[in-house]
CSV table of C-alpha atoms in Angstrom, one decimal:
chain,number,residue,atom,x,y,z
A,23,UNK,CA,111.1,-19.6,54.6
A,24,UNK,CA,110.2,-19.8,50.7
A,25,UNK,CA,113.3,-19.7,48.4
A,26,UNK,CA,112.8,-16.3,47.4
A,27,UNK,CA,112.5,-14.7,50.7
A,28,UNK,CA,115.9,-16.2,51.3
A,29,UNK,CA,118.1,-13.4,51.5
A,30,UNK,CA,121.6,-13.7,50.4
A,31,UNK,CA,124.9,-10.9,50.4
A,32,UNK,CA,127.7,-11.1,48.5
A,33,UNK,CA,130.2,-8.9,49.4
A,34,UNK,CA,132.5,-8.5,46.6
A,35,UNK,CA,131.8,-8.3,42.8
A,36,UNK,CA,134.8,-9.9,41.1
A,37,UNK,CA,135.3,-12.6,39.1
A,38,UNK,CA,133.7,-15.4,42.0
A,39,UNK,CA,131.4,-13.2,43.4
A,40,UNK,CA,129.2,-12.1,40.7
A,41,UNK,CA,129.6,-15.7,39.2
A,42,UNK,CA,128.5,-16.8,42.6
A,43,UNK,CA,124.9,-14.5,42.1
A,44,UNK,CA,124.2,-15.7,38.6
A,45,UNK,CA,124.2,-18.7,40.0
A,46,UNK,CA,121.8,-18.0,42.8
A,47,UNK,CA,119.4,-15.8,40.9
A,48,UNK,CA,119.0,-18.2,38.3
A,49,UNK,CA,118.3,-20.7,41.3
A,50,UNK,CA,115.4,-18.3,42.5
A,51,UNK,CA,117.1,-16.6,45.5
A,52,UNK,CA,116.9,-13.4,46.5
A,53,UNK,CA,120.3,-12.0,45.8
A,54,UNK,CA,122.2,-9.0,46.3
A,55,UNK,CA,126.4,-7.9,45.5
A,56,UNK,CA,128.0,-5.1,47.2
A,57,UNK,CA,131.0,-4.0,45.3
A,58,UNK,CA,133.4,-1.0,46.9
A,59,UNK,CA,134.1,0.0,42.9
A,60,UNK,CA,132.2,3.1,42.2
A,61,UNK,CA,131.4,2.3,39.0
A,62,UNK,CA,130.6,-0.7,36.4
A,63,UNK,CA,134.1,1.1,34.7
A,64,UNK,CA,136.3,1.0,37.5
A,65,UNK,CA,139.4,-0.5,38.2
A,66,UNK,CA,142.8,-2.3,36.8
A,67,UNK,CA,141.4,-5.1,35.2
A,68,UNK,CA,142.8,-6.0,32.3
A,69,UNK,CA,145.0,-8.4,32.2
A,70,UNK,CA,144.4,-12.1,31.3
A,71,UNK,CA,143.1,-14.9,33.0
A,72,UNK,CA,143.0,-18.5,32.0
A,73,UNK,CA,139.9,-20.1,31.8
A,74,UNK,CA,140.2,-23.8,32.3
A,75,UNK,CA,137.9,-26.9,32.4
A,76,UNK,CA,136.7,-25.9,36.5
A,77,UNK,CA,135.9,-22.8,35.0
A,78,UNK,CA,134.6,-23.2,32.1
A,79,UNK,CA,132.0,-26.2,33.9
A,80,UNK,CA,131.2,-23.2,35.9
A,81,UNK,CA,130.4,-21.2,34.2
A,82,UNK,CA,128.3,-23.3,32.1
A,83,UNK,CA,127.0,-23.7,35.4
A,84,UNK,CA,126.5,-20.4,36.2
A,85,UNK,CA,125.0,-18.2,33.5
A,86,UNK,CA,122.4,-17.9,31.9
A,87,UNK,CA,122.8,-19.9,28.4
A,88,UNK,CA,122.5,-16.7,26.3
A,89,UNK,CA,124.7,-14.8,28.7
A,90,UNK,CA,127.3,-18.1,28.5
A,91,UNK,CA,127.5,-17.9,24.7
A,92,UNK,CA,128.2,-14.0,24.5
A,93,UNK,CA,131.0,-15.3,27.0
A,94,UNK,CA,132.7,-17.7,24.8
A,95,UNK,CA,132.4,-15.4,22.5
A,96,UNK,CA,134.1,-12.5,23.5
A,97,UNK,CA,137.0,-15.0,24.7
A,98,UNK,CA,140.4,-13.8,23.2
A,99,UNK,CA,142.1,-16.4,20.5
A,100,UNK,CA,142.2,-19.5,23.0
A,101,UNK,CA,146.4,-20.5,23.6
A,102,UNK,CA,147.5,-23.2,21.5
A,103,UNK,CA,151.0,-23.6,23.5
A,104,UNK,CA,152.8,-23.6,26.7
A,105,UNK,CA,156.0,-22.6,25.7
A,106,UNK,CA,158.9,-22.9,28.1
A,107,UNK,CA,161.7,-20.6,28.0
A,108,UNK,CA,165.5,-20.0,28.2
A,109,UNK,CA,166.1,-16.2,28.7
A,110,UNK,CA,167.6,-16.3,26.0
A,111,UNK,CA,164.8,-17.3,24.1
A,112,UNK,CA,166.0,-21.0,23.3
A,113,UNK,CA,163.0,-23.4,23.7
A,114,UNK,CA,163.3,-25.7,27.0
A,115,UNK,CA,159.8,-27.6,26.0
A,116,UNK,CA,156.8,-26.9,24.1
A,117,UNK,CA,153.4,-28.7,24.9
A,118,UNK,CA,150.0,-28.5,23.3
A,119,UNK,CA,147.6,-27.5,25.6
A,120,UNK,CA,144.4,-29.7,25.1
A,121,UNK,CA,142.0,-27.9,22.6
A,122,UNK,CA,138.5,-27.6,23.6
A,123,UNK,CA,136.4,-30.5,22.6
A,124,UNK,CA,132.5,-29.3,24.3
A,125,UNK,CA,131.6,-26.1,26.4
A,126,UNK,CA,134.0,-27.4,29.7
A,127,UNK,CA,137.1,-28.2,28.3
A,128,UNK,CA,140.0,-26.9,26.8
A,129,UNK,CA,141.6,-23.5,27.8
A,130,UNK,CA,140.2,-20.0,27.3
A,131,UNK,CA,141.7,-17.2,27.3
A,132,UNK,CA,139.6,-13.5,28.3
A,133,UNK,CA,140.7,-10.0,29.3
A,134,UNK,CA,139.7,-9.7,33.2
A,135,UNK,CA,137.9,-6.5,32.5
A,136,UNK,CA,136.2,-8.2,29.6
A,137,UNK,CA,135.0,-11.2,32.3
A,138,UNK,CA,134.2,-8.2,34.4
A,139,UNK,CA,131.4,-6.6,31.6
A,140,UNK,CA,130.1,-9.9,31.3
A,141,UNK,CA,129.5,-10.8,34.3
A,142,UNK,CA,128.0,-7.5,34.7
A,143,UNK,CA,125.2,-8.4,31.9
A,144,UNK,CA,122.0,-8.1,33.1
A,145,UNK,CA,123.1,-7.5,36.3
A,146,UNK,CA,122.2,-4.2,37.0
A,147,UNK,CA,119.7,-4.8,39.6
A,148,UNK,CA,121.7,-6.8,41.7
A,149,UNK,CA,124.5,-5.0,42.3
A,150,UNK,CA,124.8,-1.9,44.2
A,151,UNK,CA,128.2,0.1,43.7
A,152,UNK,CA,129.9,2.8,45.7
A,153,UNK,CA,129.4,0.3,48.7
A,154,UNK,CA,132.3,-0.9,50.6
A,155,UNK,CA,131.2,-3.3,53.4
A,156,UNK,CA,132.3,-2.5,57.6
A,157,UNK,CA,131.5,-5.4,59.1
A,158,UNK,CA,128.5,-7.7,60.2
A,159,UNK,CA,126.5,-8.2,63.3
A,160,UNK,CA,124.0,-11.9,63.8
A,161,UNK,CA,120.6,-11.2,64.3
A,162,UNK,CA,119.1,-12.9,67.4
A,163,UNK,CA,116.7,-14.6,64.8
A,164,UNK,CA,119.6,-15.6,62.9
A,165,UNK,CA,119.7,-13.4,60.2
A,166,UNK,CA,122.7,-11.6,59.3
A,167,UNK,CA,123.2,-7.7,58.7
A,168,UNK,CA,126.3,-6.0,57.0
A,169,UNK,CA,126.4,-2.6,57.5
A,170,UNK,CA,128.5,-0.4,54.9
A,171,UNK,CA,130.8,3.4,55.5
A,172,UNK,CA,127.4,5.2,54.4
A,173,UNK,CA,126.1,4.0,57.5
A,174,UNK,CA,123.5,1.9,55.4
A,175,UNK,CA,122.8,-1.7,56.5
A,176,UNK,CA,121.4,-4.8,55.0
A,177,UNK,CA,119.8,-8.4,56.5
A,178,UNK,CA,120.2,-11.3,55.0
A,179,UNK,CA,120.1,-15.5,55.9
A,180,UNK,CA,123.6,-16.3,54.4
A,181,UNK,CA,126.7,-13.1,54.5
A,182,UNK,CA,129.1,-14.4,51.7
A,183,UNK,CA,132.4,-13.4,51.6
A,184,UNK,CA,134.1,-12.8,47.8
A,185,UNK,CA,136.4,-9.7,48.8
A,186,UNK,CA,139.0,-11.0,48.3
A,187,UNK,CA,142.7,-11.3,49.6
A,188,UNK,CA,142.4,-8.4,51.8
A,189,UNK,CA,138.6,-10.0,53.2
A,190,UNK,CA,137.2,-7.9,55.8
A,191,UNK,CA,134.6,-10.4,56.3
A,192,UNK,CA,137.0,-13.2,56.4
A,193,UNK,CA,139.0,-11.5,59.1
A,194,UNK,CA,136.2,-10.5,61.4
A,195,UNK,CA,134.7,-13.6,61.2
A,196,UNK,CA,138.1,-16.5,60.7
A,197,UNK,CA,140.7,-13.8,62.4
A,198,UNK,CA,143.0,-16.4,62.6
A,199,UNK,CA,143.2,-17.3,59.2
A,200,UNK,CA,145.9,-15.3,57.9
A,201,UNK,CA,147.8,-14.6,54.5
A,202,UNK,CA,151.2,-14.4,55.0
A,203,UNK,CA,153.9,-12.9,52.0
A,204,UNK,CA,155.0,-15.8,49.3
A,205,UNK,CA,158.3,-14.2,49.4
A,206,UNK,CA,157.8,-12.7,45.6
A,207,UNK,CA,157.2,-9.8,44.0
A,208,UNK,CA,155.8,-9.4,40.1
A,209,UNK,CA,156.2,-6.5,37.7
A,210,UNK,CA,153.3,-7.3,35.7
A,211,UNK,CA,152.6,-4.6,32.6
A,212,UNK,CA,151.1,-4.3,28.7
A,213,UNK,CA,151.6,-3.2,24.7
A,214,UNK,CA,149.6,-2.9,22.4
A,215,UNK,CA,149.8,-5.6,19.8
A,216,UNK,CA,150.6,-4.9,16.8
A,217,UNK,CA,152.6,-6.8,13.8
A,218,UNK,CA,155.9,-5.1,15.1
A,219,UNK,CA,155.0,-6.7,19.1
A,220,UNK,CA,154.2,-9.7,17.7
A,221,UNK,CA,157.4,-10.0,15.3
A,222,UNK,CA,159.5,-10.2,18.6
A,223,UNK,CA,158.1,-13.1,20.0
A,224,UNK,CA,158.4,-17.1,18.6
A,225,UNK,CA,156.0,-17.9,16.3
A,226,UNK,CA,155.0,-20.9,19.3
A,227,UNK,CA,155.0,-18.0,22.1
A,228,UNK,CA,152.8,-15.6,19.9
A,229,UNK,CA,150.6,-18.2,20.1
A,230,UNK,CA,150.3,-20.2,23.2
A,231,UNK,CA,151.4,-18.7,26.5
A,232,UNK,CA,155.5,-18.2,26.9
A,233,UNK,CA,157.2,-18.8,30.5
A,234,UNK,CA,161.0,-17.8,30.8
A,235,UNK,CA,162.9,-19.7,33.2
A,236,UNK,CA,165.8,-17.7,33.8
A,237,UNK,CA,169.2,-17.3,36.6
A,238,UNK,CA,168.5,-15.8,40.1
A,239,UNK,CA,165.1,-17.4,39.6
A,240,UNK,CA,164.5,-15.0,37.3
A,241,UNK,CA,160.8,-16.0,35.6
A,242,UNK,CA,158.6,-13.6,33.0
A,243,UNK,CA,155.6,-15.4,31.7
A,244,UNK,CA,154.2,-14.1,28.2
A,245,UNK,CA,150.4,-14.1,27.0
A,246,UNK,CA,148.4,-12.6,23.2
A,247,UNK,CA,146.0,-12.0,24.0
A,248,UNK,CA,143.6,-11.5,20.7
A,249,UNK,CA,139.9,-10.6,20.7
A,250,UNK,CA,137.4,-10.7,18.2
A,251,UNK,CA,136.9,-7.1,17.6
A,252,UNK,CA,139.7,-4.1,16.8
A,253,UNK,CA,141.1,-1.3,17.9
A,254,UNK,CA,137.9,0.6,17.1
A,255,UNK,CA,136.1,-1.9,18.6
A,256,UNK,CA,134.5,-2.9,15.4
A,257,UNK,CA,133.9,-6.5,15.4
A,258,UNK,CA,137.0,-8.0,13.0
A,259,UNK,CA,136.9,-9.2,9.8
A,260,UNK,CA,136.5,-13.3,10.0
A,261,UNK,CA,134.5,-12.9,12.6
A,262,UNK,CA,131.1,-14.3,11.7
A,263,UNK,CA,128.1,-15.7,12.6
A,264,UNK,CA,126.5,-15.8,15.9
A,265,UNK,CA,130.0,-14.9,17.6
A,266,UNK,CA,129.9,-11.4,15.6
A,267,UNK,CA,126.4,-10.8,16.4
A,268,UNK,CA,126.9,-11.2,20.2
A,269,UNK,CA,129.7,-9.9,20.2
A,270,UNK,CA,127.6,-6.6,17.7
A,271,UNK,CA,125.1,-6.6,20.9
A,272,UNK,CA,126.4,-7.2,24.5
A,273,UNK,CA,126.3,-3.8,26.3
A,274,UNK,CA,129.5,-4.4,28.6
A,275,UNK,CA,131.6,-3.5,25.4
A,276,UNK,CA,130.7,-0.1,26.5
A,277,UNK,CA,132.8,0.0,29.5
A,278,UNK,CA,135.5,-2.5,28.0
A,279,UNK,CA,138.6,-0.4,27.1
A,280,UNK,CA,140.0,-4.0,25.8
A,281,UNK,CA,142.1,-4.1,22.9
A,282,UNK,CA,144.6,-6.8,21.6
A,283,UNK,CA,147.5,-6.8,23.4
A,284,UNK,CA,150.8,-8.8,24.8
A,285,UNK,CA,150.7,-9.0,28.6
A,286,UNK,CA,154.1,-9.9,30.2
A,287,UNK,CA,154.4,-10.3,34.1
A,288,UNK,CA,158.3,-10.6,35.8
A,289,UNK,CA,158.5,-12.2,38.7
A,290,UNK,CA,161.8,-12.9,41.1
A,291,UNK,CA,162.0,-13.7,45.7
A,292,UNK,CA,162.2,-10.2,47.0
A,293,UNK,CA,165.2,-9.8,48.5
A,294,UNK,CA,166.6,-9.5,44.7
A,295,UNK,CA,164.8,-6.3,44.2
A,296,UNK,CA,165.4,-3.0,45.6
A,297,UNK,CA,163.4,-2.6,48.8
A,298,UNK,CA,161.2,0.2,47.6
A,299,UNK,CA,159.7,-0.9,44.2
A,300,UNK,CA,156.3,-1.5,45.5
A,301,UNK,CA,156.4,2.8,45.7
A,302,UNK,CA,157.8,2.8,42.2
A,303,UNK,CA,155.8,4.2,39.6
A,304,UNK,CA,155.6,2.6,35.5
A,305,UNK,CA,158.5,4.5,33.9
A,306,UNK,CA,160.4,3.6,37.2
A,307,UNK,CA,159.9,-0.5,37.1
A,308,UNK,CA,159.9,-0.9,33.2
A,309,UNK,CA,163.1,0.5,33.6
A,310,UNK,CA,164.2,-1.0,36.8
A,311,UNK,CA,163.0,-4.7,34.9
A,312,UNK,CA,165.0,-3.7,32.1
A,313,UNK,CA,168.1,-3.1,34.5
A,314,UNK,CA,167.7,-6.7,36.1
A,315,UNK,CA,167.8,-8.6,32.9
A,316,UNK,CA,170.6,-7.5,31.1
A,317,UNK,CA,172.0,-10.4,29.5
A,318,UNK,CA,168.5,-11.5,28.2
A,319,UNK,CA,167.5,-11.9,24.4
A,320,UNK,CA,167.2,-8.1,22.7
A,321,UNK,CA,163.0,-9.0,21.5
A,322,UNK,CA,163.0,-9.9,25.8
A,323,UNK,CA,163.9,-6.7,26.6
A,324,UNK,CA,162.3,-4.4,23.7
A,325,UNK,CA,159.2,-5.8,25.7
A,326,UNK,CA,160.0,-5.1,28.3
A,327,UNK,CA,160.7,-1.0,27.4
A,328,UNK,CA,157.8,-1.6,24.8
A,329,UNK,CA,156.1,-2.2,27.6
A,330,UNK,CA,152.7,1.2,28.1
A,331,UNK,CA,153.8,2.8,31.9
A,332,UNK,CA,150.0,3.0,32.8
A,333,UNK,CA,149.3,-0.6,33.3
A,334,UNK,CA,152.7,-1.2,34.8
A,335,UNK,CA,152.4,-2.2,38.7
A,336,UNK,CA,154.5,-3.7,41.0
A,337,UNK,CA,152.5,-6.9,43.1
A,338,UNK,CA,153.7,-7.9,46.5
A,339,UNK,CA,152.8,-11.8,45.9
A,340,UNK,CA,151.0,-13.1,49.2
A,341,UNK,CA,150.0,-17.1,50.2
A,342,UNK,CA,147.2,-17.7,52.7
A,343,UNK,CA,147.9,-20.3,55.6
A,344,UNK,CA,145.5,-22.5,55.5
A,345,UNK,CA,143.5,-23.2,58.8
A,346,UNK,CA,141.4,-26.4,60.3
A,347,UNK,CA,137.2,-26.4,59.4
A,348,UNK,CA,135.7,-24.0,61.6
A,349,UNK,CA,131.8,-24.2,62.7
A,350,UNK,CA,129.5,-23.9,60.6
A,351,UNK,CA,127.8,-20.6,60.5
A,352,UNK,CA,125.7,-17.9,58.4
A,353,UNK,CA,128.8,-16.2,57.1
A,354,UNK,CA,131.4,-18.2,53.7
A,355,UNK,CA,134.0,-17.8,51.4
A,356,UNK,CA,134.4,-17.9,48.7
A,357,UNK,CA,137.7,-17.6,46.6
A,358,UNK,CA,140.4,-15.4,48.0
A,359,UNK,CA,138.4,-14.6,50.7
A,360,UNK,CA,139.8,-17.6,51.8
A,361,UNK,CA,142.2,-19.4,49.8
A,362,UNK,CA,144.8,-16.6,48.0
A,363,UNK,CA,147.5,-18.3,46.2
A,364,UNK,CA,150.6,-17.8,44.5
A,365,UNK,CA,150.3,-17.8,40.6
A,366,UNK,CA,152.2,-20.1,40.1
A,367,UNK,CA,149.2,-23.1,39.0
A,368,UNK,CA,147.3,-20.6,38.0
A,369,UNK,CA,144.2,-21.6,39.1
A,370,UNK,CA,143.2,-18.6,41.2
A,371,UNK,CA,139.9,-17.6,39.4
A,372,UNK,CA,139.2,-21.2,37.7
A,373,UNK,CA,139.1,-22.2,42.3
A,374,UNK,CA,137.1,-19.3,42.8
A,375,UNK,CA,134.0,-20.2,40.2
A,376,UNK,CA,134.8,-23.7,41.7
A,377,UNK,CA,133.3,-22.1,44.5
A,378,UNK,CA,130.7,-20.1,43.2
A,379,UNK,CA,129.7,-24.2,41.2
A,380,UNK,CA,130.1,-25.9,44.2
A,381,UNK,CA,128.3,-23.5,46.6
A,382,UNK,CA,125.2,-22.6,44.2
A,383,UNK,CA,124.5,-26.3,44.1
A,384,UNK,CA,124.4,-27.0,47.6
A,385,UNK,CA,122.3,-24.0,48.0
A,386,UNK,CA,120.3,-25.6,45.4
A,387,UNK,CA,119.7,-29.2,47.9
A,388,UNK,CA,119.2,-26.6,50.8
A,389,UNK,CA,116.3,-24.9,48.2
A,390,UNK,CA,114.7,-28.9,47.4
A,391,UNK,CA,114.5,-29.6,51.0
A,392,UNK,CA,117.3,-31.7,50.6
A,393,UNK,CA,119.5,-30.9,53.6
A,394,UNK,CA,119.1,-27.7,56.2
A,395,UNK,CA,121.0,-24.4,55.7
A,396,UNK,CA,123.8,-25.5,57.9
A,397,UNK,CA,124.1,-28.9,56.3
A,398,UNK,CA,124.4,-27.3,52.8
A,399,UNK,CA,127.1,-24.4,54.0
A,400,UNK,CA,129.1,-27.9,56.0
A,401,UNK,CA,128.8,-29.2,52.8
A,402,UNK,CA,130.5,-26.6,50.3
A,403,UNK,CA,133.1,-25.6,53.0
A,404,UNK,CA,133.9,-29.3,53.5
A,405,UNK,CA,135.0,-29.5,50.2
A,406,UNK,CA,136.3,-26.2,49.4
A,407,UNK,CA,138.6,-26.2,52.1
A,408,UNK,CA,140.0,-29.5,50.4
A,409,UNK,CA,140.5,-28.4,47.3
A,410,UNK,CA,141.2,-24.4,48.1
A,411,UNK,CA,143.6,-24.9,50.1
A,412,UNK,CA,145.4,-28.3,48.3
A,413,UNK,CA,145.5,-25.5,46.1
A,414,UNK,CA,147.3,-23.1,47.7
A,415,UNK,CA,150.0,-25.5,49.1
A,416,UNK,CA,150.8,-26.8,45.6
A,417,UNK,CA,151.2,-23.1,43.9
A,418,UNK,CA,153.3,-21.9,46.5
A,419,UNK,CA,155.7,-24.6,46.6
A,420,UNK,CA,156.1,-23.9,42.0
A,421,UNK,CA,155.9,-20.4,43.3
A,422,UNK,CA,157.3,-19.6,46.3
A,423,UNK,CA,161.0,-16.7,47.5
A,424,UNK,CA,162.0,-20.5,49.6
A,425,UNK,CA,162.0,-22.1,46.3
A,426,UNK,CA,165.8,-23.6,45.7
A,427,UNK,CA,165.8,-21.9,42.7
A,428,UNK,CA,166.0,-18.6,44.1
A,429,UNK,CA,169.3,-19.4,46.0
A,430,UNK,CA,172.7,-17.5,45.1
A,431,UNK,CA,175.0,-21.3,44.4
A,432,UNK,CA,172.0,-24.7,44.2
A,433,UNK,CA,169.7,-21.7,42.7
A,434,UNK,CA,171.8,-22.5,38.8
A,435,UNK,CA,172.2,-25.8,39.8
A,436,UNK,CA,168.2,-26.4,40.2
A,437,UNK,CA,167.8,-23.8,36.7
A,438,UNK,CA,170.3,-26.1,34.8
A,439,UNK,CA,168.3,-29.6,36.1
A,440,UNK,CA,165.3,-28.4,35.4
A,441,UNK,CA,166.3,-27.6,31.9
A,442,UNK,CA,167.6,-30.9,31.7
A,443,UNK,CA,164.9,-32.5,32.8
A,444,UNK,CA,162.7,-30.6,30.1
A,445,UNK,CA,165.2,-31.3,27.7
A,446,UNK,CA,164.7,-34.9,27.0
A,447,UNK,CA,161.1,-35.1,28.0
A,448,UNK,CA,160.6,-32.7,24.3
A,449,UNK,CA,162.7,-35.5,22.4
A,450,UNK,CA,160.3,-38.5,24.1
A,451,UNK,CA,156.7,-37.5,22.6
A,452,UNK,CA,154.6,-40.1,25.6
A,453,UNK,CA,157.1,-38.4,28.4
A,454,UNK,CA,156.3,-34.4,26.5
A,455,UNK,CA,152.5,-36.0,26.0
A,456,UNK,CA,152.5,-36.9,30.3
A,457,UNK,CA,153.9,-33.1,30.8
A,458,UNK,CA,150.9,-31.6,28.6
A,459,UNK,CA,147.7,-33.7,30.4
A,460,UNK,CA,148.7,-33.6,34.0
A,461,UNK,CA,148.8,-29.5,33.0
A,462,UNK,CA,145.3,-30.5,31.5
A,463,UNK,CA,144.4,-32.4,34.4
A,464,UNK,CA,146.0,-29.8,37.1
A,465,UNK,CA,143.6,-27.2,36.3
A,466,UNK,CA,140.0,-29.3,35.8
A,467,UNK,CA,140.7,-31.3,32.9
A,468,UNK,CA,138.0,-34.6,33.6
A,469,UNK,CA,137.6,-33.5,37.1
A,470,UNK,CA,134.5,-34.7,38.4
A,471,UNK,CA,132.5,-31.6,39.3
A,472,UNK,CA,130.0,-32.9,41.9
């Protein structure tokens, strides 16, 4: 079969699905993406995505060079610190993040909506909006047909599930592959970045990422996002050269309402929240977070108060249950559709991008006659299952409701020990650097991408 006739159907136009579509189209495959959102600008996609070395390497491989330049130009200012703090805003340890020395290293910050618009750019003929997948059927000729709730159908040679944690493809293909509650509830929101709101943060946090570790297992992540464009969507002063030109000419900016903001996410074990937390609106959630943090620093409580209620929502954190490798067929999965993970290590999007890059490379082997289709998909799944479920377990160990830190009495001892460890490491330059290096490595630094 000529590669141009080999059709790949991708279900879901999220980060992994769209990155895969770019890579496969560049490799000469016939690819189509079905997305249930009705428009290019639909959905709440405004929060930060941290793109580490894994994600950067994948995007460089998958995107056309000109679009990859646009991706880099539309990223927010990169964070320079990862700071762990007490609820009174005392620094436990300040880790320097590795600066990007090339296109495949360092830490990048991007708004999820902005990344979505970058990935949609130039793919208007590939994406089918407003199409909700219902099920698939295997055909006698070895192909697979996907069906949609509007009565439509499409037949291809390979079906890829990129439809997230609630994947309908996974439920049919691997009904034993469960996603379960991690025992954590999170409330997230954002507020405009202004001189007044910036002043509420320590300078190192304003220039980087802050993680508040508090009693009762209460935790809060703080991101400061500054983009090359201002609140009117015009390129800021000081953004010059090629970046300014790319932002001005980028059609995705017309669909992107992202502006400079501070994003906070507060979480704790599910038993710390009222039973109706998932039904509360933004106003109620903000007030709830303030009620749960009466002894926190006034600046943090003011950040909570200033949040835009329309951006505030609760999340029941879920995690995949690892399963043994399954028999390979003409259906496969990427990203959250197979390895949903808690935000404990911040590698969910990066792992999905790693999947997309790996699957593209293996299908390119098939294209070039170095393997059969089954061998290509098998090779992809073997490696993906290994690193994907490893990330699932590591993330749950770091952010799961059964952690010692969430227990009533032992939790205080665990928090004290953790803070003491950071306090000591912060005063030993070599220990501090080892922690920074470990963070870089965990996110794909120096990883062999083959």
